[in-house]
XYZ file of C-alpha atoms in Angstrom:
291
model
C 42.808 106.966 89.652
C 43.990 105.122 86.470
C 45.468 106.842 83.673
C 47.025 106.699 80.208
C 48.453 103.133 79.927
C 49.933 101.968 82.963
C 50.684 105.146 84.768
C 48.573 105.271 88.228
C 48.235 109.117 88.880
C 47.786 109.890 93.061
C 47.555 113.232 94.417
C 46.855 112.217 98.043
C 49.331 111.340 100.685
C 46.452 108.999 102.059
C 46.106 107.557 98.901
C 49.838 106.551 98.706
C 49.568 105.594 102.184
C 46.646 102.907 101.612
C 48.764 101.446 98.532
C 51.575 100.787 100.684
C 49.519 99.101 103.473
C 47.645 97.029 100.853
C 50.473 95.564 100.520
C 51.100 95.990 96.702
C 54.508 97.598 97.002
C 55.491 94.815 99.518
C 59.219 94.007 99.740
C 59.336 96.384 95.877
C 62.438 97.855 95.153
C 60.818 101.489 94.499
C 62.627 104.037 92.632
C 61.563 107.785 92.706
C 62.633 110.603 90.737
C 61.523 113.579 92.146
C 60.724 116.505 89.464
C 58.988 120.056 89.751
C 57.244 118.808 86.218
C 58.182 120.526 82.751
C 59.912 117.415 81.967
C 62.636 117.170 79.529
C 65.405 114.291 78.158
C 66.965 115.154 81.281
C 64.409 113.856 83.609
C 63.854 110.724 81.079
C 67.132 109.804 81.589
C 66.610 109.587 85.474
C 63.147 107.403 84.907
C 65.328 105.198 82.604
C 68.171 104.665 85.322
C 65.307 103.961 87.743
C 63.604 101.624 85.761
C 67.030 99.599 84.905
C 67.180 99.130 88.909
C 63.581 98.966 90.217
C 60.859 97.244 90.831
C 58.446 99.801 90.428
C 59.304 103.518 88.807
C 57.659 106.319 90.968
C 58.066 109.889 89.815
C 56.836 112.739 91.888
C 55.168 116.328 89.933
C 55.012 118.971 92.639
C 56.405 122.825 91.733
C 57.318 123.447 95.439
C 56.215 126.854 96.440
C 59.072 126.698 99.883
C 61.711 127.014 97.313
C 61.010 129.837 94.957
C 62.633 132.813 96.506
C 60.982 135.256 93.596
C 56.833 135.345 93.790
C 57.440 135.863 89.942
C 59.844 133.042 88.964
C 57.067 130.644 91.008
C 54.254 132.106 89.235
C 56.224 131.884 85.542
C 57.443 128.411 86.621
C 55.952 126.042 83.318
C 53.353 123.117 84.623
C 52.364 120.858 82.032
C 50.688 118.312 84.210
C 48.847 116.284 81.141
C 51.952 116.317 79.058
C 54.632 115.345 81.716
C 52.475 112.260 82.649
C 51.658 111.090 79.278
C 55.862 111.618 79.092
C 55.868 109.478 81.868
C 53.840 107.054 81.050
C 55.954 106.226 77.357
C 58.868 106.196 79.910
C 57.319 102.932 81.734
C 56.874 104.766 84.775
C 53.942 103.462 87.228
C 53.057 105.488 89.273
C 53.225 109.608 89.516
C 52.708 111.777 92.932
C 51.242 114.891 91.969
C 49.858 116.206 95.288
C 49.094 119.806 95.618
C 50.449 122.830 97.366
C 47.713 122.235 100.159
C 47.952 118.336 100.098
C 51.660 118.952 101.155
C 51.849 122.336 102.923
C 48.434 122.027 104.645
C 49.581 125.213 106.701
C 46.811 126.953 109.802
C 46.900 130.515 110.581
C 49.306 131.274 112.532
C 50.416 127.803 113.798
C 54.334 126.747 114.045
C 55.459 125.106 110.973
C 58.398 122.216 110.694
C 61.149 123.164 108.145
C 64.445 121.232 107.721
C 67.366 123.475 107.679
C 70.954 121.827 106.913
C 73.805 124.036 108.928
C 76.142 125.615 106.502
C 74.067 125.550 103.466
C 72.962 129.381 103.326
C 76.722 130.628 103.440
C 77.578 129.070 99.783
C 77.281 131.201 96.934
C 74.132 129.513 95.224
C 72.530 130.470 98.669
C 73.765 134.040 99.167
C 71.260 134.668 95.795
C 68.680 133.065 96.407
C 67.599 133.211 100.375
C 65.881 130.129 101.929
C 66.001 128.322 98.471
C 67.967 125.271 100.430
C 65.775 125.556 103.455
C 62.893 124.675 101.121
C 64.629 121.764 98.888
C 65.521 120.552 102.539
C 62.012 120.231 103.553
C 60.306 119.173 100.252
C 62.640 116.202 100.050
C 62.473 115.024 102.906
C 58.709 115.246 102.925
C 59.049 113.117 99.545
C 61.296 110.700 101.019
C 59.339 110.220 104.071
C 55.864 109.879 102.113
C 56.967 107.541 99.474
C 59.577 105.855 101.424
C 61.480 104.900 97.949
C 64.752 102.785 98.288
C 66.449 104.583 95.774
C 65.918 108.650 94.782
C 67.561 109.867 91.433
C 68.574 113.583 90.972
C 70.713 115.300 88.250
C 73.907 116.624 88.669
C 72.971 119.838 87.003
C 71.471 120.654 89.723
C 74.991 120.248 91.846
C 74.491 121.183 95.611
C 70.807 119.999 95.867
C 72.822 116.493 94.979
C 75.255 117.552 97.985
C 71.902 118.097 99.905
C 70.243 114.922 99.196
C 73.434 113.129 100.290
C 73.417 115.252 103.742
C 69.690 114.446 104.208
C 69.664 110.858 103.766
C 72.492 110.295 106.109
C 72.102 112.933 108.836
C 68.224 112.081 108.810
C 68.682 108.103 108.464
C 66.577 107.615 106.070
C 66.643 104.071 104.347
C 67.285 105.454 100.338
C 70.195 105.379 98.212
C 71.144 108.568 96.367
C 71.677 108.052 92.687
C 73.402 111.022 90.587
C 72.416 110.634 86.975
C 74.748 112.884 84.279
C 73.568 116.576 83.249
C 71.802 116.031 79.963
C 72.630 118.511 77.367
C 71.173 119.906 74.117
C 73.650 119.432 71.259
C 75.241 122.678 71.721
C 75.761 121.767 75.157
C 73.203 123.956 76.967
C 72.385 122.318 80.329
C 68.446 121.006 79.646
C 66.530 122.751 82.127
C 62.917 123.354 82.501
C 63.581 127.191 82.693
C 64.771 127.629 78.783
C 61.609 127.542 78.026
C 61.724 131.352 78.657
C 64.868 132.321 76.366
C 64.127 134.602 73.523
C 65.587 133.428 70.455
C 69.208 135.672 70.533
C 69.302 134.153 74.390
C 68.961 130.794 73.765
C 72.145 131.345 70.601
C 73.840 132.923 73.752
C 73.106 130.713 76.340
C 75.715 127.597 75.487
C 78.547 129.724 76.716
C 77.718 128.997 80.306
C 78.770 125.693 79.665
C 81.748 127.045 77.135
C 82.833 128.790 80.368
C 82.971 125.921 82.506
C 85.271 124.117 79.509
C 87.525 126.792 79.636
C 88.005 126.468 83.500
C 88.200 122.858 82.974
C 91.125 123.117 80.026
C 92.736 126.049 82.795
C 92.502 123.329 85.256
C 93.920 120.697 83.420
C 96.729 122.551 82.204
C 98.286 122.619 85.950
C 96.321 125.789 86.939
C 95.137 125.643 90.779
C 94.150 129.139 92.060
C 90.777 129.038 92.628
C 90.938 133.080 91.662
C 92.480 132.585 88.367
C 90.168 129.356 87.334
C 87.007 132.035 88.329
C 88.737 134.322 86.140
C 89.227 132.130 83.029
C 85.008 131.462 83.307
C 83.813 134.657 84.155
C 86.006 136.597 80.735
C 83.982 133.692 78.651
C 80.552 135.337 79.939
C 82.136 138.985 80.115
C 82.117 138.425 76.437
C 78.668 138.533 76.152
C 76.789 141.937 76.955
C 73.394 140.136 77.514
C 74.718 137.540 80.412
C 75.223 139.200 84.031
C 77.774 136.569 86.084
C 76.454 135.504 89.726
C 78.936 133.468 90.787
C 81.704 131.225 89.854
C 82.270 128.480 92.393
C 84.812 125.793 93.000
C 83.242 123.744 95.495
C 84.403 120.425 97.543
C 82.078 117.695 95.377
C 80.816 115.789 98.501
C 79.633 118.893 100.848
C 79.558 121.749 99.269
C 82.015 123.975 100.924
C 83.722 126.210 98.916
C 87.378 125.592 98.605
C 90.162 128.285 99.420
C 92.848 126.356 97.829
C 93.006 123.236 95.337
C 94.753 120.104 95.296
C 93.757 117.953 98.083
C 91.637 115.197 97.930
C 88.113 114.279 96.498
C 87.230 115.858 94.013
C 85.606 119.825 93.019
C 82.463 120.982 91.444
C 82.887 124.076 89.541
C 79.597 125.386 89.113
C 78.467 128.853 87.768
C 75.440 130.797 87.857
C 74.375 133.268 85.151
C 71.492 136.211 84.341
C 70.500 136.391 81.066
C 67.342 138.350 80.554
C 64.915 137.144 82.809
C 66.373 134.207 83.108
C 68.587 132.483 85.421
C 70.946 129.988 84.362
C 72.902 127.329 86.039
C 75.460 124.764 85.456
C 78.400 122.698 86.457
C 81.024 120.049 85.981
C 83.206 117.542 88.037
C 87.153 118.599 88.159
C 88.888 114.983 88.344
């Protein structure tokens, strides 16, 4: 169905299905950027790499139920259908999937259902708090990836390891895409953007930059000459002790290309420090590249 300028809205996987055979994304260079909706400058940034490089700008809405561990963070999850596509549609962006829960998860009583697992995945941190999150990513994107068949797919780096994932998919799984990292977009005090802060009370969202703050002072730590993973956790995790409202998760120093946390520093390739953060009721993530 045609909407709002140029934007083509399908919710149907047999929709997409008869565009490609009618030929009119022939030999296209198709660029997708995958989103759960609740777009912000973040996402606009990925549509603007992917128009710079494409043929034709595909951007997927679909809050995917398989990866909400918490019944109550799905239900609370923001959809703003009508505003993300008229978003989208400014952006230049021509076509959005927006299938729903059914189109994609059409599941019968009792029958077996595929899932894509990745080995390895539930034994980081990010996993240990949030059970089968990874298993669903897993399967979502590669149902994305096989339905639009896109030849490029652009995530953000705030979201670190489901970059690391989409990396492991596409080359364990063969599939014929290029993964493109865009930069974590920030709000001028350098809070990550992220569709969540919608739900910070006023005092949370003046707290909330010093997730970030803490992953500068590991960073300064690091560049300094400090390498035990212990005391770079430490250095973030007395940043967010000194606020009573923020509980810590996790700090991580990860291996940037798969994930696996690191026991020791100073090899090669380079580390993800990434940290994970209650405050209130909401959950807060972030992370940066160590040269």
């Amino acid at each position: 169905e045609p909407q709002r300028g140029g934007l083509r809205l399908v919710h149907s996987i047999d929709e997409w299905r008869q565009l490609q055979r009618s030929g009119e994304l022939a030999a296209a260079r198709v660029g997708l950027v995958p989103t759960m909706g609740a777009l912000h400058a973040g996402h606009l940034r990925l549509v603007e790499m992917a128009r710079e490089a494409s043929d034709v700008v595909v951007a997927s809405v679909f809050v995917n139920p398989k990866q909400f561990n918490k019944a109550d963070d799905l239900a609370r999850y923001p959809r703003t259908l009508e505003e993300d596509a008229a978003k989208l549609a400014a952006a230049g962006v021509d076509l959005l999937f927006a299938p729903s829960a059914g189109e994609m998860y059409p599941e019968e009583e009792g029958s077996p259902q595929p899932f894509v697992d990745v080995s390895g995945f539930d034994l980081l941190p990010e996993a240990r708090h949030r059970p089968g999150h990874f298993r669903g990513v897993a399967t979502v994107v590669t149902k994305l990836l096989n339905i639009l068949q896109p030849s490029t797919v652009y995530f953000g780096q705030k979201d670190g390891l489901q970059c690391v994932l989409a990396r492991r998919l596409v080359a364990g799984l063969n599939f014929d895409t290029e993964v493109v990292v865009g930069d974590t977009v920030r709000e001028p005090d350098g809070l990550a953007m992220s569709s969540r802060n919608v739900h910070l009370s006023q005092e949370e969202r003046e707290a909330a930059p010093l997730v970030y703050t803490a992953l500068l002072k590991l960073t300064e730590a690091h560049k300094a000459g400090e390498r035990s993973p212990a005391a770079l956790r430490a250095c973030a995790a007395a940043v967010i002790a000194s606020e009573p409202r923020m509980a810590l998760e996790y700090v991580s120093l990860a291996a940037a290309d798969d994930g696996r946390e690191l026991e020791k520093l100073g090899g090669a390739g380079a580390v993800m420090a990434s940290i994970a953060v209650q405050l209130g009721e909401t959950r807060l993530i972030d992370n940066v590249l160590l040269p």
